[in-house]
XYZ file of C-alpha atoms in Angstrom:
206
model
C -20.669 27.907 16.465
C -19.176 24.741 14.941
C -20.858 21.363 15.284
C -18.165 20.352 17.765
C -18.803 23.507 19.789
C -22.521 22.801 19.959
C -21.976 19.215 21.107
C -19.486 20.419 23.718
C -22.068 22.907 25.071
C -24.754 20.219 25.210
C -22.406 17.923 27.132
C -21.718 20.691 29.659
C -25.465 21.266 30.035
C -26.136 17.549 30.496
C -23.401 17.335 33.125
C -24.879 20.300 34.991
C -28.406 18.844 34.874
C -27.093 15.588 36.364
C -25.051 17.337 39.091
C -28.137 19.367 40.078
C -30.275 16.184 40.154
C -32.540 17.279 37.326
C -31.757 14.022 35.492
C -31.061 10.549 36.951
C -27.980 10.111 34.740
C -25.539 12.188 32.721
C -27.302 11.465 29.469
C -24.488 12.642 27.217
C -21.531 11.329 29.211
C -20.648 8.729 26.565
C -21.246 10.974 23.578
C -17.950 11.689 21.828
C -17.133 15.010 20.253
C -17.214 14.906 16.447
C -13.797 15.029 14.874
C -12.719 18.324 13.382
C -11.584 17.823 9.783
C -7.867 18.487 9.472
C -8.030 20.396 6.210
C -4.733 21.482 4.710
C -4.688 25.219 4.065
C -2.953 25.931 0.781
C -0.740 29.030 0.738
C -1.438 31.828 -1.687
C -0.180 30.939 -5.145
C 1.951 33.189 -7.354
C -1.046 33.649 -9.675
C -3.287 34.684 -6.788
C -0.719 37.184 -5.545
C -0.322 38.572 -9.064
C -4.109 38.942 -9.369
C -4.236 40.774 -6.047
C -1.455 43.193 -6.963
C -2.971 43.786 -10.418
C -6.275 44.755 -8.786
C -4.615 47.792 -7.142
C -3.217 50.919 -8.770
C 0.271 51.477 -7.305
C 0.228 55.092 -8.502
C -2.565 56.035 -6.085
C -2.364 56.532 -2.333
C -4.783 53.690 -1.592
C -3.261 51.288 -4.105
C 0.327 51.908 -3.021
C -0.573 51.568 0.650
C -2.573 48.380 0.142
C 0.178 46.735 -1.909
C 2.658 47.692 0.821
C 0.374 46.098 3.424
C 0.045 42.854 1.452
C 3.771 42.721 0.729
C 4.566 43.268 4.402
C 2.204 40.485 5.443
C 3.679 38.050 2.928
C 7.293 39.042 3.547
C 7.221 38.957 7.357
C 4.392 36.696 8.530
C 3.364 39.207 11.204
C -0.123 39.143 12.692
C -2.912 41.543 11.766
C -2.765 43.237 15.171
C 1.011 43.562 14.899
C 0.791 45.267 11.527
C -1.966 47.690 12.501
C -0.138 48.705 15.692
C 3.302 49.010 14.074
C 4.633 52.483 14.782
C 6.542 54.458 12.190
C 9.630 54.650 14.406
C 9.727 50.857 14.745
C 9.768 50.342 10.975
C 13.489 50.220 10.244
C 13.041 49.967 6.507
C 16.549 50.948 5.476
C 18.096 48.526 7.971
C 15.754 45.760 6.806
C 13.730 44.921 9.877
C 10.578 45.746 11.853
C 10.261 45.782 15.629
C 6.772 44.476 16.333
C 4.833 44.018 19.555
C 3.167 40.624 19.704
C 1.033 38.686 22.156
C 1.736 39.349 25.808
C 3.197 42.728 24.834
C 6.424 40.981 23.798
C 8.649 42.742 21.285
C 10.599 40.927 18.597
C 12.641 41.743 15.510
C 11.251 40.609 12.138
C 13.428 40.833 9.003
C 12.091 42.262 5.738
C 13.375 41.564 2.243
C 14.270 43.912 -0.592
C 10.807 43.809 -2.195
C 9.106 44.810 1.039
C 11.694 47.543 1.512
C 10.952 48.967 -1.930
C 7.172 48.932 -1.542
C 7.384 50.444 1.939
C 9.748 53.202 0.800
C 7.433 54.025 -2.101
C 4.483 54.300 0.255
C 6.371 56.344 2.874
C 7.998 58.776 0.448
C 5.123 59.351 -1.961
C 1.798 58.597 -0.314
C 1.916 58.262 3.476
C 0.079 61.283 4.945
C 1.126 63.243 7.975
C -0.395 61.729 11.144
C -3.350 63.688 12.502
C -1.865 63.571 15.997
C 1.282 62.266 17.639
C -0.611 59.228 18.862
C -1.459 58.371 15.232
C 2.166 57.910 14.194
C 1.682 54.383 12.848
C 3.359 53.096 9.700
C 0.067 52.488 7.907
C -2.529 55.247 8.044
C -5.873 56.158 6.555
C -5.870 58.749 3.780
C -6.693 61.352 6.428
C -3.679 60.384 8.546
C -5.372 58.538 11.394
C -4.842 55.000 12.713
C -5.717 52.203 10.289
C -7.381 49.720 12.637
C -7.268 45.931 12.439
C -10.954 45.867 11.470
C -10.326 48.358 8.673
C -7.491 46.217 7.302
C -9.720 43.132 7.539
C -12.357 44.905 5.482
C -9.785 46.063 2.930
C -8.468 42.521 2.453
C -11.973 41.070 2.238
C -13.153 43.483 -0.445
C -9.852 43.352 -2.285
C -9.818 39.558 -2.387
C -13.340 39.358 -3.772
C -12.596 41.990 -6.419
C -9.400 40.216 -7.486
C -10.987 36.770 -7.623
C -9.178 35.595 -4.474
C -12.052 35.571 -1.940
C -10.077 33.455 0.536
C -7.660 36.312 1.219
C -7.244 37.244 4.876
C -4.348 38.220 7.122
C -3.811 34.795 8.685
C -3.628 33.184 5.230
C -0.751 35.564 4.455
C 0.938 34.487 7.694
C 0.438 30.827 6.792
C 1.776 31.483 3.278
C 4.883 33.111 4.722
C 5.554 30.166 7.057
C 5.036 27.620 4.264
C 7.324 29.454 1.847
C 9.951 29.954 4.572
C 10.243 26.201 5.050
C 9.723 25.250 1.406
C 12.492 27.555 0.171
C 14.724 26.619 3.124
C 15.132 30.172 4.387
C 16.025 28.759 7.789
C 15.107 26.042 10.248
C 11.894 25.689 12.208
C 13.464 27.291 15.286
C 14.248 30.451 13.328
C 10.687 30.447 11.977
C 9.371 30.136 15.525
C 11.324 33.262 16.517
C 10.120 35.280 13.532
C 6.464 34.341 13.992
C 6.574 34.971 17.727
C 5.324 31.510 18.659
C 6.056 30.129 22.096
C 6.094 26.478 21.007
C 7.115 24.536 17.916
C 3.650 22.918 17.854
C 2.139 26.302 17.034
C 4.553 26.662 14.112
C 3.193 23.426 12.666
């Protein structure tokens, strides 16, 4: 609970107490919600990304997979749930795009660059195990070949970030970093970014 959330709950309670005649007045009617600080989230720096990659061994199954996951996050801006649910058949690596399923079960095409293509090919050709079952045919799998859940990826990023000296690492930071770099390096306009991220409004892009 944030401070604002607690005050909001107290105001609801005070309003209910007044409506049920437990109090003569709505005691908190004039209490304003505290302002939420509008902190600017800095994207991952080149040094942070280098530290993260250096903390993994690309010659091992885990290291190669994890680097491919991070590269995909940073190169596409897709959500955690979209990455974990990405099927192998929807990863068009050679053609340079992924078909992801976003919020509201909406599908969209997300382009990938040459670096992401290389890391994904390396993972697929050398380290990706055979799926345990047909329903486990996701792009990213556990070492045993089963689904790598969103919670598992969260845990991987959390431990990895702490070990690499980048404790702020999480999937949404990668998404934010992608969006920032997209606009900073003028890869396209804000409308194109909106399409790639799967946002319904331009306000959400900001």
